[in-house]
Amino acid sequence: MKKIKAFAKVNLYLEVFPKDSNGYHKINSLITYVKDLYDEIIIEKNTNEDIVVCNIKELEKTNFIYQVLKILRKNLVIKDFYKITLKKNIPIGAGLGGGTSDAISLAKFFKCDKVSAEQICKKIGYDSYFFYSKYKTALVSGYGELVSKYKKKITIRKKDLIFTNINCDTKKVYEAFDKLDYEHTEKQNNLTKAACKLYPILNNYLKIGQMSGSGSTFIYKYKIENIKKSF
């Protein structure tokens, strides 16, 4: 039995560009880990199937972890089946990358090869490449695959965040974003308007915070303003 931690992330700013000819959005973002917020994962061998046991029951059937194990087994990185016990501390639908972090942390635990890592990252999405990188804070662009180290130290803790307890659906936020006129935002988050349109209660937090990812967590503005002095 092995135990690992999967840390949350926040977008200190996020610019999403309109869909390109391939039907995908390019992004430009500064991402860092939340130092004291993480999911806990226990890894045990199982007999003849993969099982995910989670304190949030709805995540036991639909979870990126199954996809990771499937790809790793197909590519002969692993041979055995596993029981994964997942204790979720990172809120879901909160723009903190919890599900992606869980999956990539597991892939890194198994020391997956570059081919498997690329397949997993493409399958899971934008944040995957950041979590797979070795950087604590990084500039992320392209489709998430361009990740470079941000040299200045940034520390974000739970006390710097506003947890709204709203479960934002990332796919729906992007669909709402596509219906809006594109607006360039300088070091902010241009998914905010789309998220607030879908979940109007988020408007209550705009004066005191800046949204992370596709919502629903906000970073206190005083913290963001202090960080922006280093940009």
PDB file of C-alpha atoms in Angstrom:
ATOM      1  CA  MET A   1       0.000   0.000   0.000  1.00  0.00           C
ATOM      2  CA  LYS A   2       1.322   3.426  -1.007  1.00  0.00           C
ATOM      3  CA  LYS A   3       0.017   6.906  -0.218  1.00  0.00           C
ATOM      4  CA  ILE A   4       0.460  10.019  -2.353  1.00  0.00           C
ATOM      5  CA  LYS A   5      -0.856  13.584  -2.388  1.00  0.00           C
ATOM      6  CA  ALA A   6      -2.401  15.396  -5.361  1.00  0.00           C
ATOM      7  CA  PHE A   7      -2.240  19.158  -4.923  1.00  0.00           C
ATOM      8  CA  ALA A   8      -4.723  21.762  -6.142  1.00  0.00           C
ATOM      9  CA  LYS A   9      -3.747  24.537  -8.539  1.00  0.00           C
ATOM     10  CA  VAL A  10      -4.960  28.068  -9.182  1.00  0.00           C
ATOM     11  CA  ASN A  11      -4.793  30.236 -12.268  1.00  0.00           C
ATOM     12  CA  LEU A  12      -3.323  33.568 -11.217  1.00  0.00           C
ATOM     13  CA  TYR A  13      -4.508  34.803 -14.577  1.00  0.00           C
ATOM     14  CA  LEU A  14      -6.100  33.062 -17.536  1.00  0.00           C
ATOM     15  CA  GLU A  15      -6.720  34.251 -21.058  1.00  0.00           C
ATOM     16  CA  VAL A  16      -8.688  31.909 -23.301  1.00  0.00           C
ATOM     17  CA  PHE A  17      -8.644  32.633 -27.028  1.00  0.00           C
ATOM     18  CA  PRO A  18     -11.506  31.971 -29.446  1.00  0.00           C
ATOM     19  CA  LYS A  19     -11.783  28.473 -30.942  1.00  0.00           C
ATOM     20  CA  ASP A  20      -9.301  27.847 -33.743  1.00  0.00           C
ATOM     21  CA  SER A  21      -9.893  25.940 -36.984  1.00  0.00           C
ATOM     22  CA  ASN A  22      -9.387  22.666 -35.088  1.00  0.00           C
ATOM     23  CA  GLY A  23     -12.207  23.501 -32.680  1.00  0.00           C
ATOM     24  CA  TYR A  24      -9.924  24.057 -29.693  1.00  0.00           C
ATOM     25  CA  HIS A  25      -9.050  27.056 -27.535  1.00  0.00           C
ATOM     26  CA  LYS A  26      -5.503  28.191 -26.992  1.00  0.00           C
ATOM     27  CA  ILE A  27      -4.730  29.677 -23.591  1.00  0.00           C
ATOM     28  CA  ASN A  28      -2.237  31.889 -21.816  1.00  0.00           C
ATOM     29  CA  SER A  29      -2.012  31.427 -18.051  1.00  0.00           C
ATOM     30  CA  LEU A  30       0.113  31.620 -14.936  1.00  0.00           C
ATOM     31  CA  ILE A  31      -0.526  28.595 -12.722  1.00  0.00           C
ATOM     32  CA  THR A  32       0.720  27.675  -9.271  1.00  0.00           C
ATOM     33  CA  TYR A  33       0.018  25.028  -6.662  1.00  0.00           C
ATOM     34  CA  VAL A  34      -2.017  25.609  -3.516  1.00  0.00           C
ATOM     35  CA  LYS A  35       0.518  24.750  -0.857  1.00  0.00           C
ATOM     36  CA  ASP A  36      -1.841  23.265   1.749  1.00  0.00           C
ATOM     37  CA  LEU A  37      -4.741  21.843  -0.294  1.00  0.00           C
ATOM     38  CA  TYR A  38      -4.517  18.336  -1.688  1.00  0.00           C
ATOM     39  CA  ASP A  39      -6.394  15.101  -2.289  1.00  0.00           C
ATOM     40  CA  GLU A  40      -5.082  11.922  -0.659  1.00  0.00           C
ATOM     41  CA  ILE A  41      -4.629   8.766  -2.743  1.00  0.00           C
ATOM     42  CA  ILE A  42      -4.002   5.227  -1.490  1.00  0.00           C
ATOM     43  CA  ILE A  43      -2.745   2.726  -4.069  1.00  0.00           C
ATOM     44  CA  GLU A  44      -3.160  -1.033  -3.577  1.00  0.00           C
ATOM     45  CA  LYS A  45      -2.944  -3.975  -5.964  1.00  0.00           C
ATOM     46  CA  ASN A  46      -6.245  -5.646  -6.816  1.00  0.00           C
ATOM     47  CA  THR A  47      -7.135  -9.017  -8.298  1.00  0.00           C
ATOM     48  CA  ASN A  48      -8.852  -8.711 -11.685  1.00  0.00           C
ATOM     49  CA  GLU A  49     -10.162  -5.147 -12.149  1.00  0.00           C
ATOM     50  CA  ASP A  50      -9.457  -1.522 -11.337  1.00  0.00           C
ATOM     51  CA  ILE A  51     -11.600  -0.028  -8.579  1.00  0.00           C
ATOM     52  CA  VAL A  52     -11.874   3.572  -7.389  1.00  0.00           C
ATOM     53  CA  VAL A  53     -13.279   4.108  -3.897  1.00  0.00           C
ATOM     54  CA  CYS A  54     -13.992   7.748  -3.071  1.00  0.00           C
ATOM     55  CA  ASN A  55     -15.567   9.759  -0.270  1.00  0.00           C
ATOM     56  CA  ILE A  56     -17.626  11.443  -3.019  1.00  0.00           C
ATOM     57  CA  LYS A  57     -19.578   8.502  -4.441  1.00  0.00           C
ATOM     58  CA  GLU A  58     -20.376  10.105  -7.806  1.00  0.00           C
ATOM     59  CA  LEU A  59     -16.640  10.088  -8.620  1.00  0.00           C
ATOM     60  CA  GLU A  60     -16.287   6.333  -8.235  1.00  0.00           C
ATOM     61  CA  LYS A  61     -17.628   5.517 -11.706  1.00  0.00           C
ATOM     62  CA  THR A  62     -16.528   8.488 -13.806  1.00  0.00           C
ATOM     63  CA  ASN A  63     -12.965   9.347 -12.943  1.00  0.00           C
ATOM     64  CA  PHE A  64      -9.845  10.196 -14.937  1.00  0.00           C
ATOM     65  CA  ILE A  65      -8.000   7.609 -12.831  1.00  0.00           C
ATOM     66  CA  TYR A  66      -9.593   4.779 -14.825  1.00  0.00           C
ATOM     67  CA  GLN A  67      -8.315   6.313 -18.069  1.00  0.00           C
ATOM     68  CA  VAL A  68      -4.800   6.654 -16.654  1.00  0.00           C
ATOM     69  CA  LEU A  69      -4.648   3.027 -15.532  1.00  0.00           C
ATOM     70  CA  LYS A  70      -6.030   1.851 -18.873  1.00  0.00           C
ATOM     71  CA  ILE A  71      -3.404   3.770 -20.865  1.00  0.00           C
ATOM     72  CA  LEU A  72      -0.561   2.686 -18.584  1.00  0.00           C
ATOM     73  CA  ARG A  73      -1.584  -0.965 -18.857  1.00  0.00           C
ATOM     74  CA  LYS A  74      -1.988  -0.772 -22.641  1.00  0.00           C
ATOM     75  CA  ASN A  75       1.523   0.691 -22.918  1.00  0.00           C
ATOM     76  CA  LEU A  76       2.947  -1.943 -20.547  1.00  0.00           C
ATOM     77  CA  VAL A  77       3.938   0.595 -17.892  1.00  0.00           C
ATOM     78  CA  ILE A  78       1.916  -1.481 -15.405  1.00  0.00           C
ATOM     79  CA  LYS A  79       0.623  -5.053 -15.516  1.00  0.00           C
ATOM     80  CA  ASP A  80      -1.461  -5.358 -12.341  1.00  0.00           C
ATOM     81  CA  PHE A  81      -4.931  -4.075 -11.537  1.00  0.00           C
ATOM     82  CA  TYR A  82      -5.358  -1.598  -8.696  1.00  0.00           C
ATOM     83  CA  LYS A  83      -7.709  -0.434  -5.994  1.00  0.00           C
ATOM     84  CA  ILE A  84      -7.424   3.340  -5.683  1.00  0.00           C
ATOM     85  CA  THR A  85      -8.851   4.936  -2.552  1.00  0.00           C
ATOM     86  CA  LEU A  86      -9.371   8.632  -3.123  1.00  0.00           C
ATOM     87  CA  LYS A  87     -10.081  11.119  -0.346  1.00  0.00           C
ATOM     88  CA  LYS A  88     -11.267  14.334  -1.958  1.00  0.00           C
ATOM     89  CA  ASN A  89     -10.310  17.488  -0.098  1.00  0.00           C
ATOM     90  CA  ILE A  90     -10.178  19.679  -3.206  1.00  0.00           C
ATOM     91  CA  PRO A  91     -13.694  20.922  -4.050  1.00  0.00           C
ATOM     92  CA  ILE A  92     -15.074  19.633  -7.346  1.00  0.00           C
ATOM     93  CA  GLY A  93     -16.143  22.044 -10.083  1.00  0.00           C
ATOM     94  CA  ALA A  94     -14.070  24.736  -8.394  1.00  0.00           C
ATOM     95  CA  GLY A  95     -11.429  25.625 -10.984  1.00  0.00           C
ATOM     96  CA  LEU A  96      -8.713  23.998  -8.870  1.00  0.00           C
ATOM     97  CA  GLY A  97      -7.857  21.066 -11.135  1.00  0.00           C
ATOM     98  CA  GLY A  98      -8.527  18.383  -8.536  1.00  0.00           C
ATOM     99  CA  GLY A  99      -9.539  15.590 -10.902  1.00  0.00           C
ATOM    100  CA  THR A 100      -6.635  16.290 -13.237  1.00  0.00           C
ATOM    101  CA  SER A 101      -4.174  16.465 -10.357  1.00  0.00           C
ATOM    102  CA  ASP A 102      -5.388  13.089  -9.047  1.00  0.00           C
ATOM    103  CA  ALA A 103      -4.885  11.454 -12.435  1.00  0.00           C
ATOM    104  CA  ILE A 104      -1.484  12.953 -13.217  1.00  0.00           C
ATOM    105  CA  SER A 105      -0.179  12.334  -9.697  1.00  0.00           C
ATOM    106  CA  LEU A 106      -1.049   8.661 -10.157  1.00  0.00           C
ATOM    107  CA  ALA A 107       0.645   8.559 -13.570  1.00  0.00           C
ATOM    108  CA  LYS A 108       3.794  10.129 -12.090  1.00  0.00           C
ATOM    109  CA  PHE A 109       3.736   7.626  -9.224  1.00  0.00           C
ATOM    110  CA  PHE A 110       3.961   4.808 -11.778  1.00  0.00           C
ATOM    111  CA  LYS A 111       6.827   6.635 -13.540  1.00  0.00           C
ATOM    112  CA  CYS A 112       5.049   6.594 -16.868  1.00  0.00           C
ATOM    113  CA  ASP A 113       7.052   7.038 -20.065  1.00  0.00           C
ATOM    114  CA  LYS A 114       6.825  10.104 -22.313  1.00  0.00           C
ATOM    115  CA  VAL A 115       4.515   8.419 -24.824  1.00  0.00           C
ATOM    116  CA  SER A 116       2.027   7.457 -22.097  1.00  0.00           C
ATOM    117  CA  ALA A 117       2.312  10.898 -20.501  1.00  0.00           C
ATOM    118  CA  GLU A 118       1.459  12.599 -23.802  1.00  0.00           C
ATOM    119  CA  GLN A 119      -1.528  10.309 -24.376  1.00  0.00           C
ATOM    120  CA  ILE A 120      -2.803  10.946 -20.842  1.00  0.00           C
ATOM    121  CA  CYS A 121      -2.351  14.717 -21.046  1.00  0.00           C
ATOM    122  CA  LYS A 122      -4.162  14.932 -24.382  1.00  0.00           C
ATOM    123  CA  LYS A 123      -6.999  12.813 -23.005  1.00  0.00           C
ATOM    124  CA  ILE A 124      -7.484  14.817 -19.816  1.00  0.00           C
ATOM    125  CA  GLY A 125      -6.957  18.430 -20.883  1.00  0.00           C
ATOM    126  CA  TYR A 126      -5.261  21.783 -20.435  1.00  0.00           C
ATOM    127  CA  ASP A 127      -4.034  21.523 -16.841  1.00  0.00           C
ATOM    128  CA  SER A 128      -2.449  18.101 -17.342  1.00  0.00           C
ATOM    129  CA  TYR A 129       0.823  19.395 -18.729  1.00  0.00           C
ATOM    130  CA  PHE A 130       1.320  21.725 -15.784  1.00  0.00           C
ATOM    131  CA  PHE A 131       0.708  18.920 -13.293  1.00  0.00           C
ATOM    132  CA  TYR A 132       3.033  16.628 -15.216  1.00  0.00           C
ATOM    133  CA  SER A 133       5.809  19.234 -15.233  1.00  0.00           C
ATOM    134  CA  LYS A 134       8.234  19.588 -12.351  1.00  0.00           C
ATOM    135  CA  TYR A 135       7.452  23.270 -11.819  1.00  0.00           C
ATOM    136  CA  LYS A 136       5.663  24.677  -8.784  1.00  0.00           C
ATOM    137  CA  THR A 137       4.675  27.796 -10.709  1.00  0.00           C
ATOM    138  CA  ALA A 138       4.609  27.977 -14.506  1.00  0.00           C
ATOM    139  CA  LEU A 139       3.610  29.991 -17.531  1.00  0.00           C
ATOM    140  CA  VAL A 140       1.303  27.838 -19.634  1.00  0.00           C
ATOM    141  CA  SER A 141       0.272  28.504 -23.223  1.00  0.00           C
ATOM    142  CA  GLY A 142      -0.763  26.845 -26.484  1.00  0.00           C
ATOM    143  CA  TYR A 143      -3.216  24.037 -25.713  1.00  0.00           C
ATOM    144  CA  GLY A 144      -1.636  23.739 -22.277  1.00  0.00           C
ATOM    145  CA  GLU A 145       1.358  21.835 -23.609  1.00  0.00           C
ATOM    146  CA  LEU A 146       3.780  24.787 -23.549  1.00  0.00           C
ATOM    147  CA  VAL A 147       4.942  24.954 -19.941  1.00  0.00           C
ATOM    148  CA  SER A 148       7.858  27.057 -18.742  1.00  0.00           C
ATOM    149  CA  LYS A 149       9.127  27.760 -15.243  1.00  0.00           C
ATOM    150  CA  TYR A 150       8.098  31.017 -13.600  1.00  0.00           C
ATOM    151  CA  LYS A 151      11.213  32.062 -11.760  1.00  0.00           C
ATOM    152  CA  LYS A 152       9.743  34.246  -9.029  1.00  0.00           C
ATOM    153  CA  LYS A 153       8.451  32.510  -5.918  1.00  0.00           C
ATOM    154  CA  ILE A 154       4.692  32.580  -5.386  1.00  0.00           C
ATOM    155  CA  THR A 155       2.913  30.959  -2.457  1.00  0.00           C
ATOM    156  CA  ILE A 156      -0.841  30.417  -2.365  1.00  0.00           C
ATOM    157  CA  ARG A 157      -2.573  28.849   0.631  1.00  0.00           C
ATOM    158  CA  LYS A 158      -6.189  28.016   1.420  1.00  0.00           C
ATOM    159  CA  LYS A 159      -6.528  31.240   3.404  1.00  0.00           C
ATOM    160  CA  ASP A 160      -5.938  33.176   0.160  1.00  0.00           C
ATOM    161  CA  LEU A 161      -8.956  31.550  -1.516  1.00  0.00           C
ATOM    162  CA  ILE A 162     -12.718  32.053  -1.478  1.00  0.00           C
ATOM    163  CA  PHE A 163     -14.579  28.750  -1.769  1.00  0.00           C
ATOM    164  CA  THR A 164     -18.041  29.507  -3.139  1.00  0.00           C
ATOM    165  CA  ASN A 165     -19.395  25.932  -2.978  1.00  0.00           C
ATOM    166  CA  ILE A 166     -20.673  26.258  -6.549  1.00  0.00           C
ATOM    167  CA  ASN A 167     -19.961  23.304  -8.858  1.00  0.00           C
ATOM    168  CA  CYS A 168     -19.078  24.892 -12.200  1.00  0.00           C
ATOM    169  CA  ASP A 169     -19.322  22.671 -15.268  1.00  0.00           C
ATOM    170  CA  THR A 170     -16.160  23.416 -17.291  1.00  0.00           C
ATOM    171  CA  LYS A 171     -17.686  22.310 -20.601  1.00  0.00           C
ATOM    172  CA  LYS A 172     -20.716  24.542 -20.124  1.00  0.00           C
ATOM    173  CA  VAL A 173     -18.556  27.528 -19.128  1.00  0.00           C
ATOM    174  CA  TYR A 174     -16.524  27.174 -22.340  1.00  0.00           C
ATOM    175  CA  GLU A 175     -19.735  26.835 -24.377  1.00  0.00           C
ATOM    176  CA  ALA A 176     -21.046  30.038 -22.780  1.00  0.00           C
ATOM    177  CA  PHE A 177     -17.677  31.716 -23.472  1.00  0.00           C
ATOM    178  CA  ASP A 178     -17.960  30.826 -27.174  1.00  0.00           C
ATOM    179  CA  LYS A 179     -21.285  32.677 -27.394  1.00  0.00           C
ATOM    180  CA  LEU A 180     -19.806  35.912 -26.036  1.00  0.00           C
ATOM    181  CA  ASP A 181     -17.770  38.485 -27.941  1.00  0.00           C
ATOM    182  CA  TYR A 182     -14.074  37.886 -27.322  1.00  0.00           C
ATOM    183  CA  GLU A 183     -12.501  40.311 -24.853  1.00  0.00           C
ATOM    184  CA  HIS A 184      -8.782  40.568 -24.203  1.00  0.00           C
ATOM    185  CA  THR A 185      -8.094  40.748 -20.470  1.00  0.00           C
ATOM    186  CA  GLU A 186      -4.711  41.813 -19.172  1.00  0.00           C
ATOM    187  CA  LYS A 187      -3.576  39.398 -16.431  1.00  0.00           C
ATOM    188  CA  GLN A 188      -7.140  38.577 -15.370  1.00  0.00           C
ATOM    189  CA  ASN A 189      -9.524  35.738 -16.275  1.00  0.00           C
ATOM    190  CA  ASN A 190     -11.711  36.121 -19.330  1.00  0.00           C
ATOM    191  CA  LEU A 191     -13.828  33.073 -18.504  1.00  0.00           C
ATOM    192  CA  THR A 192     -15.306  35.040 -15.609  1.00  0.00           C
ATOM    193  CA  LYS A 193     -18.145  36.633 -17.583  1.00  0.00           C
ATOM    194  CA  ALA A 194     -19.230  33.269 -18.996  1.00  0.00           C
ATOM    195  CA  ALA A 195     -19.139  31.592 -15.590  1.00  0.00           C
ATOM    196  CA  CYS A 196     -21.112  34.431 -13.996  1.00  0.00           C
ATOM    197  CA  LYS A 197     -23.704  34.226 -16.771  1.00  0.00           C
ATOM    198  CA  LEU A 198     -24.263  30.537 -16.000  1.00  0.00           C
ATOM    199  CA  TYR A 199     -23.965  30.900 -12.230  1.00  0.00           C
ATOM    200  CA  PRO A 200     -25.120  34.457 -11.346  1.00  0.00           C
ATOM    201  CA  ILE A 201     -24.287  34.012  -7.644  1.00  0.00           C
ATOM    202  CA  LEU A 202     -20.595  34.254  -8.631  1.00  0.00           C
ATOM    203  CA  ASN A 203     -21.154  37.961  -9.339  1.00  0.00           C
ATOM    204  CA  ASN A 204     -21.204  38.462  -5.560  1.00  0.00           C
ATOM    205  CA  TYR A 205     -17.478  37.716  -5.381  1.00  0.00           C
ATOM    206  CA  LEU A 206     -16.183  39.935  -8.194  1.00  0.00           C
ATOM    207  CA  LYS A 207     -15.361  42.874  -5.940  1.00  0.00           C
ATOM    208  CA  ILE A 208     -13.277  40.855  -3.511  1.00  0.00           C
ATOM    209  CA  GLY A 209     -11.665  38.226  -5.693  1.00  0.00           C
ATOM    210  CA  GLN A 210     -10.455  37.009  -9.076  1.00  0.00           C
ATOM    211  CA  MET A 211     -11.751  33.713 -10.410  1.00  0.00           C
ATOM    212  CA  SER A 212      -9.518  30.668 -10.953  1.00  0.00           C
ATOM    213  CA  GLY A 213      -9.947  28.522 -14.067  1.00  0.00           C
ATOM    214  CA  SER A 214     -13.556  28.005 -15.131  1.00  0.00           C
ATOM    215  CA  GLY A 215     -14.734  28.715 -11.577  1.00  0.00           C
ATOM    216  CA  SER A 216     -15.946  28.639  -8.937  1.00  0.00           C
ATOM    217  CA  THR A 217     -13.064  29.458  -6.583  1.00  0.00           C
ATOM    218  CA  PHE A 218     -11.796  33.033  -6.258  1.00  0.00           C
ATOM    219  CA  ILE A 219      -8.412  34.306  -5.119  1.00  0.00           C
ATOM    220  CA  TYR A 220      -8.649  37.292  -2.793  1.00  0.00           C
ATOM    221  CA  LYS A 221      -7.893  40.500  -4.697  1.00  0.00           C
ATOM    222  CA  TYR A 222      -5.386  41.745  -2.138  1.00  0.00           C
ATOM    223  CA  LYS A 223      -3.349  38.586  -2.764  1.00  0.00           C
ATOM    224  CA  ILE A 224      -3.618  38.890  -6.537  1.00  0.00           C
ATOM    225  CA  GLU A 225      -2.636  42.565  -6.460  1.00  0.00           C
ATOM    226  CA  ASN A 226       0.473  41.778  -4.409  1.00  0.00           C
ATOM    227  CA  ILE A 227       1.450  39.010  -6.830  1.00  0.00           C
ATOM    228  CA  LYS A 228       0.881  41.221  -9.874  1.00  0.00           C
ATOM    229  CA  LYS A 229       3.580  43.570  -8.621  1.00  0.00           C
ATOM    230  CA  SER A 230       6.068  40.830  -9.541  1.00  0.00           C
ATOM    231  CA  PHE A 231       4.780  40.383 -13.123  1.00  0.00           C
TER     232      PHE A 231
END
